[in-house]
Tab-separated table of C-alpha atoms in Angstrom:
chain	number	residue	atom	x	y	z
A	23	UNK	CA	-22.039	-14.712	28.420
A	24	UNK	CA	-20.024	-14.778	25.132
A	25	UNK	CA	-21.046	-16.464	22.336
A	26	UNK	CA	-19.877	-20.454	21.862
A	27	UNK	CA	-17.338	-19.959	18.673
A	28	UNK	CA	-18.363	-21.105	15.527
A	29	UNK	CA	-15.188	-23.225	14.432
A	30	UNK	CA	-12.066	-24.583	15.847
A	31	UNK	CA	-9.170	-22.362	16.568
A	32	UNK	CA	-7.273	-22.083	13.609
A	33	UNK	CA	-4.464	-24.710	13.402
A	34	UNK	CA	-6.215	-27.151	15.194
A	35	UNK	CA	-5.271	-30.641	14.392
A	36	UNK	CA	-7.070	-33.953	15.763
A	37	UNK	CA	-7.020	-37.731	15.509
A	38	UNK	CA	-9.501	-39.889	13.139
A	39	UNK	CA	-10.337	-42.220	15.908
A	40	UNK	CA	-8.950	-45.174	16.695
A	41	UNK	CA	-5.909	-45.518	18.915
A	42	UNK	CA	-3.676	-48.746	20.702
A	43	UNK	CA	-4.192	-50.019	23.901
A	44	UNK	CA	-6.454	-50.843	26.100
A	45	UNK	CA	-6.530	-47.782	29.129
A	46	UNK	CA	-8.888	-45.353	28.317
A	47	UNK	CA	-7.580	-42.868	31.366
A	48	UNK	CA	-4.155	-42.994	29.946
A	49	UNK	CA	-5.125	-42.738	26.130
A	50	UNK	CA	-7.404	-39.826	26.822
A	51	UNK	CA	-5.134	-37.686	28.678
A	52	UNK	CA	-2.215	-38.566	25.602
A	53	UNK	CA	-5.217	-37.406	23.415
A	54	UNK	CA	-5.969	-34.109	24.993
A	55	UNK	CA	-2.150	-33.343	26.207
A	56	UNK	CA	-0.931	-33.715	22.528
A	57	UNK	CA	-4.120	-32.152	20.386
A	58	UNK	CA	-5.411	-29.636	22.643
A	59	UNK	CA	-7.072	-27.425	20.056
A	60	UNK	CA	-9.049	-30.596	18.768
A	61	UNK	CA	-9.177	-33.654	21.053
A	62	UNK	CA	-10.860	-36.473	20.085
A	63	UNK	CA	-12.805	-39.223	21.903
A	64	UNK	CA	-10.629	-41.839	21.965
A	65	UNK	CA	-11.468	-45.227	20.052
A	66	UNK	CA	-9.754	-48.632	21.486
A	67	UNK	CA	-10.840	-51.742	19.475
A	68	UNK	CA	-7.762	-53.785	21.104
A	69	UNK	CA	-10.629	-54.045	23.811
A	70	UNK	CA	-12.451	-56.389	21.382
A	71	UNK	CA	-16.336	-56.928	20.966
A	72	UNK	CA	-18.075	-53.792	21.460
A	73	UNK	CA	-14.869	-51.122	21.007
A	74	UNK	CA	-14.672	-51.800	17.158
A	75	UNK	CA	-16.080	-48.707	14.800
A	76	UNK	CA	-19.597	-50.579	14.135
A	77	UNK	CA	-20.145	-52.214	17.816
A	78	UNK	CA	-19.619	-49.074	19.399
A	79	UNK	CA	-21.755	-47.241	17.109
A	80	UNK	CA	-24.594	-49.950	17.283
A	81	UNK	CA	-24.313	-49.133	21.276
A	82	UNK	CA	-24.966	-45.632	20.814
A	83	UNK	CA	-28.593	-46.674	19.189
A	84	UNK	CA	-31.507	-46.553	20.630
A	85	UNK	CA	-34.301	-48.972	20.516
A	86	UNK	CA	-32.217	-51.431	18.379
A	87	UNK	CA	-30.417	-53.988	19.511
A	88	UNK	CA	-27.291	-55.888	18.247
A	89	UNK	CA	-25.197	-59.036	18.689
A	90	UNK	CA	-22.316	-61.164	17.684
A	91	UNK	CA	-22.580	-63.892	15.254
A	92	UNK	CA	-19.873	-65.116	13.213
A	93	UNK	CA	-20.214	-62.807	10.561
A	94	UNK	CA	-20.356	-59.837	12.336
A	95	UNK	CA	-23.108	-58.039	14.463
A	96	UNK	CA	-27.153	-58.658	13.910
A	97	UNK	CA	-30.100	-57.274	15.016
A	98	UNK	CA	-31.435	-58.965	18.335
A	99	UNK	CA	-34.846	-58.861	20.004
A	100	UNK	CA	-33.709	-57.223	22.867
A	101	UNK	CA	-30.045	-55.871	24.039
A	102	UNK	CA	-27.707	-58.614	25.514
A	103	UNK	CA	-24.168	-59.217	26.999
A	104	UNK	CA	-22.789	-58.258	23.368
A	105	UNK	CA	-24.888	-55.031	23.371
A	106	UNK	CA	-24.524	-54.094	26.625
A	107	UNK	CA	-20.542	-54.261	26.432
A	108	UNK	CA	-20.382	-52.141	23.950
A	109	UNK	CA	-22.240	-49.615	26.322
A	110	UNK	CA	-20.217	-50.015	28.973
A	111	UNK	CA	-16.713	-49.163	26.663
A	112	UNK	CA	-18.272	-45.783	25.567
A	113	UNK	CA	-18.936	-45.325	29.393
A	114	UNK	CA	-15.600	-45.676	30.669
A	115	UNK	CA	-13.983	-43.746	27.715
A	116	UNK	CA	-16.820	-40.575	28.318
A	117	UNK	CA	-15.106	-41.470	31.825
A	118	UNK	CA	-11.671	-41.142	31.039
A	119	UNK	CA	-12.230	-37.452	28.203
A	120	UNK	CA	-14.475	-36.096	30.945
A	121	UNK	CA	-11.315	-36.327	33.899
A	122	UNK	CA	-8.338	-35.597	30.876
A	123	UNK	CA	-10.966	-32.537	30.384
A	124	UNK	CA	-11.233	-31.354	33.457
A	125	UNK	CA	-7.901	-29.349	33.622
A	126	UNK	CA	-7.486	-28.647	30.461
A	127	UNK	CA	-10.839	-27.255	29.525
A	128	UNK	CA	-10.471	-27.102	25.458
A	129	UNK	CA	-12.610	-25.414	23.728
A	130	UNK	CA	-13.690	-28.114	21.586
A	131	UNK	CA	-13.902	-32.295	21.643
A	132	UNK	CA	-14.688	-34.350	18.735
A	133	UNK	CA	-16.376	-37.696	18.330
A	134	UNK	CA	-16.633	-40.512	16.317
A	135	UNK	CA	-19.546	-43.075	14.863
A	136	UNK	CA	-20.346	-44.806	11.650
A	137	UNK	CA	-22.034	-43.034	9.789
A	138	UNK	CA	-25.205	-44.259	8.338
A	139	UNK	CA	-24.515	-46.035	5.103
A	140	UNK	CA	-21.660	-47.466	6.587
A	141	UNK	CA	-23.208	-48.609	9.547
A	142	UNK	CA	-26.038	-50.147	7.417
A	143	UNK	CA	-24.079	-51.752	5.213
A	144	UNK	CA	-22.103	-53.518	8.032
A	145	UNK	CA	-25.359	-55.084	10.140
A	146	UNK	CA	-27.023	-57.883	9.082
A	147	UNK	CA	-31.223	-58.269	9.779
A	148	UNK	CA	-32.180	-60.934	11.477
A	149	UNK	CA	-32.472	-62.877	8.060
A	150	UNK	CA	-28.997	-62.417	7.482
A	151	UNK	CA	-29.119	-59.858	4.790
A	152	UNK	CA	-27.471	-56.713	5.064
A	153	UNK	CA	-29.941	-53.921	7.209
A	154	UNK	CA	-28.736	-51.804	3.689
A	155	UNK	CA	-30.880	-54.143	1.232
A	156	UNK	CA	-33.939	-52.593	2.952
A	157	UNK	CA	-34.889	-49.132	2.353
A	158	UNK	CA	-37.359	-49.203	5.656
A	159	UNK	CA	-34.660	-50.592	7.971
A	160	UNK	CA	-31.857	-48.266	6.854
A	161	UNK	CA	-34.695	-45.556	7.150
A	162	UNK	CA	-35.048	-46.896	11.114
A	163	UNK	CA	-31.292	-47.646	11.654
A	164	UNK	CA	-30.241	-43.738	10.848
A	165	UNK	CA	-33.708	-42.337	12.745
A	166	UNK	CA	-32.004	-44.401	15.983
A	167	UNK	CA	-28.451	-43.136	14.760
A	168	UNK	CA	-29.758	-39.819	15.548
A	169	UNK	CA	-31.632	-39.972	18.796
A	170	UNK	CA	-28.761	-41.825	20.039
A	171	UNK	CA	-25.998	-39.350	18.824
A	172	UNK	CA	-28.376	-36.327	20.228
A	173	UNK	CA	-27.902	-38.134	23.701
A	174	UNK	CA	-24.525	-38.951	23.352
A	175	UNK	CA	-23.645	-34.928	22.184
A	176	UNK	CA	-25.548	-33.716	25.149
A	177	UNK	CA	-23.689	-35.834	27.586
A	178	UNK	CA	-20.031	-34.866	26.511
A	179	UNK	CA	-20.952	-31.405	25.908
A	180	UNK	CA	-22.517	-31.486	29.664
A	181	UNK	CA	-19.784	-33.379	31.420
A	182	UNK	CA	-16.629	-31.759	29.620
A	183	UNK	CA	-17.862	-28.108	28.822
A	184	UNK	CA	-16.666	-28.142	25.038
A	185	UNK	CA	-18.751	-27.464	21.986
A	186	UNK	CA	-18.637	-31.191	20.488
A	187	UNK	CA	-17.948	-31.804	16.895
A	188	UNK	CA	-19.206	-35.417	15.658
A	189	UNK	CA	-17.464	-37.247	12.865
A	190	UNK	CA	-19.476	-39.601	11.000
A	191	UNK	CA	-17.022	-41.718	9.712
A	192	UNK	CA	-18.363	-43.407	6.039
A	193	UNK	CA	-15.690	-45.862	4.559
A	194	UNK	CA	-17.828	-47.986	2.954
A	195	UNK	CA	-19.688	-45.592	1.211
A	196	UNK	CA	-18.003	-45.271	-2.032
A	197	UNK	CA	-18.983	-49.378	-2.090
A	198	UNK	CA	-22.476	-48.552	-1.326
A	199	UNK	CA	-22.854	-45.766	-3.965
A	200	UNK	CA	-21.124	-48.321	-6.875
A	201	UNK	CA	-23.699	-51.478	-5.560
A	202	UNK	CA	-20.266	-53.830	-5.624
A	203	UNK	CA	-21.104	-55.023	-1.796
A	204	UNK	CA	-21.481	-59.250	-1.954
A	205	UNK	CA	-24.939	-60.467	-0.536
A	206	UNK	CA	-25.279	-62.658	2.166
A	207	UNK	CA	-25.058	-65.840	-0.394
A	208	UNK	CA	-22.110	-64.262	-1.684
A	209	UNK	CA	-23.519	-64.867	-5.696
A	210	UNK	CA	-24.271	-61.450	-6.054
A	211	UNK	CA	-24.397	-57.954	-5.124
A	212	UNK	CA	-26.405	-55.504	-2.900
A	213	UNK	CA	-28.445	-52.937	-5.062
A	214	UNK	CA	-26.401	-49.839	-5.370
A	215	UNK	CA	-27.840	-46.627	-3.681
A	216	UNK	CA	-28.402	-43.128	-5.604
A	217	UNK	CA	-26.169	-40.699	-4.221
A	218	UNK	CA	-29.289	-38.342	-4.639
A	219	UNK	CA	-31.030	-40.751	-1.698
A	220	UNK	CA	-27.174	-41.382	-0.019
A	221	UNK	CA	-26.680	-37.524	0.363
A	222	UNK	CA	-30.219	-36.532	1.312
A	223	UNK	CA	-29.714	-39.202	4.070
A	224	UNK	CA	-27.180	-37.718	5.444
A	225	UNK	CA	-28.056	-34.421	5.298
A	226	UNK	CA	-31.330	-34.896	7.366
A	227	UNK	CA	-28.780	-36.659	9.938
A	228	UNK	CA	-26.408	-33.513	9.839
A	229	UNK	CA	-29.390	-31.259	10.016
A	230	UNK	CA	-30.946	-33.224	12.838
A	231	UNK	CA	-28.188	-32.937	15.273
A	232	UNK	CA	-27.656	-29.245	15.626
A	233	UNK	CA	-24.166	-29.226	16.017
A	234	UNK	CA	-21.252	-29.630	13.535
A	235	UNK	CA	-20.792	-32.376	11.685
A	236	UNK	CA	-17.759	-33.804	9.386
A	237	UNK	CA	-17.681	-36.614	7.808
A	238	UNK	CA	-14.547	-39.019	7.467
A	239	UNK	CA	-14.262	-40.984	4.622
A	240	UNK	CA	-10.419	-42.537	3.819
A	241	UNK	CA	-11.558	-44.810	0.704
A	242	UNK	CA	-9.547	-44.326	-2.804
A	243	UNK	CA	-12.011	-42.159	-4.170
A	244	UNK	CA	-14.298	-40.571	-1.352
A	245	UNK	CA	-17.288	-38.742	-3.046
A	246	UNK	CA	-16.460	-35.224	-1.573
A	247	UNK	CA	-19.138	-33.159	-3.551
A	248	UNK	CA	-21.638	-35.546	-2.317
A	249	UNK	CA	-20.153	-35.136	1.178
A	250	UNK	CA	-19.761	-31.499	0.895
A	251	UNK	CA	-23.322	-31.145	-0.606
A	252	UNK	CA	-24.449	-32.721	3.118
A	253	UNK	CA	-24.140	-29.359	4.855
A	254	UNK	CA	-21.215	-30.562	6.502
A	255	UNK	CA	-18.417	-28.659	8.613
A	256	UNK	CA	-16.006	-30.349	7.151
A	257	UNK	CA	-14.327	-33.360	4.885
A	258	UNK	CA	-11.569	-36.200	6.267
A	259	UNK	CA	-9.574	-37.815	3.021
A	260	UNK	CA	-5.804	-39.377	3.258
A	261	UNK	CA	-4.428	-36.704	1.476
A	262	UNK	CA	-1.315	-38.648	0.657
A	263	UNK	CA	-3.707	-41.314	-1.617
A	264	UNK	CA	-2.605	-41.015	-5.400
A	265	UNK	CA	-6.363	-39.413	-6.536
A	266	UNK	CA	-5.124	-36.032	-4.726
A	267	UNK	CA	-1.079	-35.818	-4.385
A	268	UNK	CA	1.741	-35.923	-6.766
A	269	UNK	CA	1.748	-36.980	-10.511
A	270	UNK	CA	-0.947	-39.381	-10.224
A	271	UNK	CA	-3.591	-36.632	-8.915
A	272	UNK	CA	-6.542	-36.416	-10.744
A	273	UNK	CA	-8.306	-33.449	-11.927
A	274	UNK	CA	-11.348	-34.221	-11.026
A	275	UNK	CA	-10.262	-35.046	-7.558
A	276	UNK	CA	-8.699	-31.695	-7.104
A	277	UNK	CA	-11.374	-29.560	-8.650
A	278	UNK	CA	-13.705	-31.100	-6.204
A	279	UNK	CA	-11.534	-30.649	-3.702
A	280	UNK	CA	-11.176	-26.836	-5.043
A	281	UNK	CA	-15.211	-26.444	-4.876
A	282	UNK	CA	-14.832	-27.282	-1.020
A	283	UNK	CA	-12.394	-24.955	-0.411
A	284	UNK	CA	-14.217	-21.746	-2.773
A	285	UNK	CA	-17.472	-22.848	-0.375
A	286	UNK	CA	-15.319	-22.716	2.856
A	287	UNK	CA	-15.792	-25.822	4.043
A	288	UNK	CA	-12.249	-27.182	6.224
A	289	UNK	CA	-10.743	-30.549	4.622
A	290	UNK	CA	-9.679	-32.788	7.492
A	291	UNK	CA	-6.299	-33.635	5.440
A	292	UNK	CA	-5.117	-37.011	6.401
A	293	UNK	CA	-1.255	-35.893	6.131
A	294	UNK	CA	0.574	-37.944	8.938
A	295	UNK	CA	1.411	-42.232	8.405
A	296	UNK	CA	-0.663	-44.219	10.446
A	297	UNK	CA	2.159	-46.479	10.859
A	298	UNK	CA	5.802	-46.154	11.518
A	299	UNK	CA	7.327	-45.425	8.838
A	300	UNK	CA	10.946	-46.803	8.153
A	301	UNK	CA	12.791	-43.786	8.461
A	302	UNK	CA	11.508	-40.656	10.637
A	303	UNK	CA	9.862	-38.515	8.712
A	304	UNK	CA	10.377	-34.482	8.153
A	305	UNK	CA	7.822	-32.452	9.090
A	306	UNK	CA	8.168	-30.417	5.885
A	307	UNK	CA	7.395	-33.828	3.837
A	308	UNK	CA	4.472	-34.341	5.628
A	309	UNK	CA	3.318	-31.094	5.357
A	310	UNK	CA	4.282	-31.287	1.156
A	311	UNK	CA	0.476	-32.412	-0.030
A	312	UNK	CA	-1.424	-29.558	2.208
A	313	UNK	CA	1.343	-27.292	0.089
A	314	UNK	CA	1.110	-28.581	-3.190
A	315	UNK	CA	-2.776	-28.932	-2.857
A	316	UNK	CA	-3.196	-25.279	-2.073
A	317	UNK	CA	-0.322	-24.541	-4.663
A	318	UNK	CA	-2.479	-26.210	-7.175
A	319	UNK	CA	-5.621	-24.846	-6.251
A	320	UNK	CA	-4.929	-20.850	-6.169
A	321	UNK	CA	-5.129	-20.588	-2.698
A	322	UNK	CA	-2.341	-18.770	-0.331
A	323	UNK	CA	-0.619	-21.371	2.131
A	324	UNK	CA	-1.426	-19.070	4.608
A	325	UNK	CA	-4.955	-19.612	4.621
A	326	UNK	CA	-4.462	-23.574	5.381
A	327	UNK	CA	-4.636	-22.871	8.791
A	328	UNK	CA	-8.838	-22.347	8.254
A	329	UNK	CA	-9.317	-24.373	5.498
A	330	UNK	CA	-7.283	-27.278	6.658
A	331	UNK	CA	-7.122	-29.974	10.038
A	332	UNK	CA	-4.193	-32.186	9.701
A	333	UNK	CA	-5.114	-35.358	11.019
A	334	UNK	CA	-2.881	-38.986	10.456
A	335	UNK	CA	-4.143	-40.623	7.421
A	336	UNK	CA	-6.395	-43.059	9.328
A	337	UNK	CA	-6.786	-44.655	12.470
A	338	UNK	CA	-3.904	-45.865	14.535
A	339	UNK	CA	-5.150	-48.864	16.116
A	340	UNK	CA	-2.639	-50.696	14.183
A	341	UNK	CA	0.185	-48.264	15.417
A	342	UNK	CA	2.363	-48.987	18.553
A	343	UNK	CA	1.608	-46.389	21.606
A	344	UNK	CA	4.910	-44.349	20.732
A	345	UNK	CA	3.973	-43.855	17.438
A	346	UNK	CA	0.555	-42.800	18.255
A	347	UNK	CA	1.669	-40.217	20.244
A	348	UNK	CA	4.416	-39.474	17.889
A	349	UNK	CA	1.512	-39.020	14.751
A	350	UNK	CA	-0.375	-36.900	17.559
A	351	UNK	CA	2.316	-34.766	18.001
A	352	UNK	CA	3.336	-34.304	14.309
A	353	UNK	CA	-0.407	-33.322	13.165
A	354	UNK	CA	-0.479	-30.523	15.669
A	355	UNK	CA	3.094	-29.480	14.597
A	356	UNK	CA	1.668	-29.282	10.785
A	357	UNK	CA	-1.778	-27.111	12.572
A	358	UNK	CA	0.731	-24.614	13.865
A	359	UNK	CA	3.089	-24.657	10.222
A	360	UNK	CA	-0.202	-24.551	8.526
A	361	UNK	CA	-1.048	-21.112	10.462
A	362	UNK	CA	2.622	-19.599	9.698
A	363	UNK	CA	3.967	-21.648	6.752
A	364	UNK	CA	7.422	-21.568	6.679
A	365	UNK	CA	8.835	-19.669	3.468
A	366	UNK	CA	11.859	-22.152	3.055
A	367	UNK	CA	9.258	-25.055	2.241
């Protein structure tokens, strides 16, 4: 039997998560018709409770329950209607990937959930307080992350035949690293977290899981050599934000960004709007920051077809369905430009 490969095909492109609508048998088979080298689990918080980034995460725990209250989700005693919705989503979309799958085989499938800090910082404890100002709950909340993520890999590895790639998708943790997250009374701030403890966290978590991990994070200045310093597979940053393109890049962005590249770690380049934009864009302007990023760094265009996933620049929830599958369609346009760039751009 040959060997499982070790990376994506070159020129692979994939989503960051989130999509329109409210069909996960129609969303899935978009998905995997339009990113075949890379298709993602599809995300569809239009369903409501439970289908958001931090419900459906909290489902995939194990041991710890959530539900709704008005300011988001809390821990409960024991899993309710809340919780168990939230299950029953991720059901019907591992549903939906396993039957879009099933003709088209690929190769690889990616998944999404919060990642730890993230996740943390967005459930409250049953006092009220965010699970992130205690170090023995966050400690508990990533230990269930990860027996409920081994599952989870297991299950769409077994029922579509792909190696799986997760995505642990960390937004907020630029916030958590600075301490500037309000407290429950709102008068003050949650402690801010070393990135020594942030990035050890993680790593055990990456470690743990036994399978590639990237992690997705589309804040204004993502901590990449904390990220990278994880043990990752990869990195997800908007490449169009002003830290890393044009006039306004910063060198410290790009030399971290360098450091990734010189270790061979793939950047998940958010190139592609995730809304319509006003006029239709050229596939040569989208492709421009992937360019001038590898222009800037001393590394050969042609090699962007390793080192580099185009994805859109986040999720597309907000998008309509055409242009989701539009934005699908571009980002696996730039995977195959990125593998033979053209000489005229």
């Amino acid at each position: 039997m040959a060997a499982p490969p070790a990376r994506w095909s070159d020129g692979a492109a994939t989503g960051v998560g989130s999509l329109p609508g409210t069909d996960p048998r129609e969303v899935a088979a978009t998905v995997v018709g339009e990113l075949p080298l890379l298709p993602h689990l599809p995300e569809l918080p239009a369903r409501g409770v439970g289908a958001d980034m931090i419900g459906r995460t909290a489902g995939l725990l194990v041991d710890i329950a959530v539900e709704v209250v008005p300011t988001g989700y809390r821990v409960t005693a024991r899993p309710g209607v809340d919780h168990r919705r939230a299950v029953d989503l991720l059901r019907a979309d591992l549903d939906a990937l396993d039957e879009a799958c099933d003709t088209a085989r690929p190769e690889w499938v990616k998944v999404q959930a919060a990642g730890p800090w993230t996740l943390a910082a967005a459930v409250e404890l049953h006092s009220g307080h965010r699970v992130l100002t205690d170090p023995g709950a966050v400690r508990e909340f990533t230990a269930s992350l990860q027996e409920g993520l081994r599952t989870h890999v297991a299950e769409v590895a077994a029922r579509t035949g792909a190696q799986v790639l997760v995505q642990l998708d960390e937004p907020t943790l630029p916030a958590v690293l600075a301490g500037v997250l309000p407290t429950a009374s709102g008068y003050g701030t949650v402690r801010a977290v070393g990135r020594n403890e942030a990035q050890d966290a993680l790593r055990d978590l990456v470690t743990a899981l036994g399978v590639p991990v990237v992690v997705h994070c589309c804040a204004d200045r993502p901590p990449v050599r904390l990220l990278a310093g994880a043990g990752v597979a990869g990195v997800g940053i908007d490449a169009t934000l002003p830290a890393f393109h044009g006039e306004t890049a910063l060198p410290a962005a790009l030399d971290a960004l360098g450091e990734v590249w010189d270790g061979g770690t793939p950047l998940l380049l958010g190139l592609v709007p995730a809304r319509e934009p006003t006029a239709p864009p050229r596939l040569r302007d989208l492709a421009r920051p992937a360019f001038d990023l590898a222009d800037r760094l001393g590394f050969d265009r042609s090699r962007l077809g390793a080192l580099a996933v185009p994805t859109p620049t986040c999720g597309l929830a907000g998008a309509t369905p055409t242009w989701a599958r539009r934005a699908m369609e571009l980002a696996r346009e730039l995977g195959q430009a990125f593998v033979d760039p053209p000489e005229q751009w």
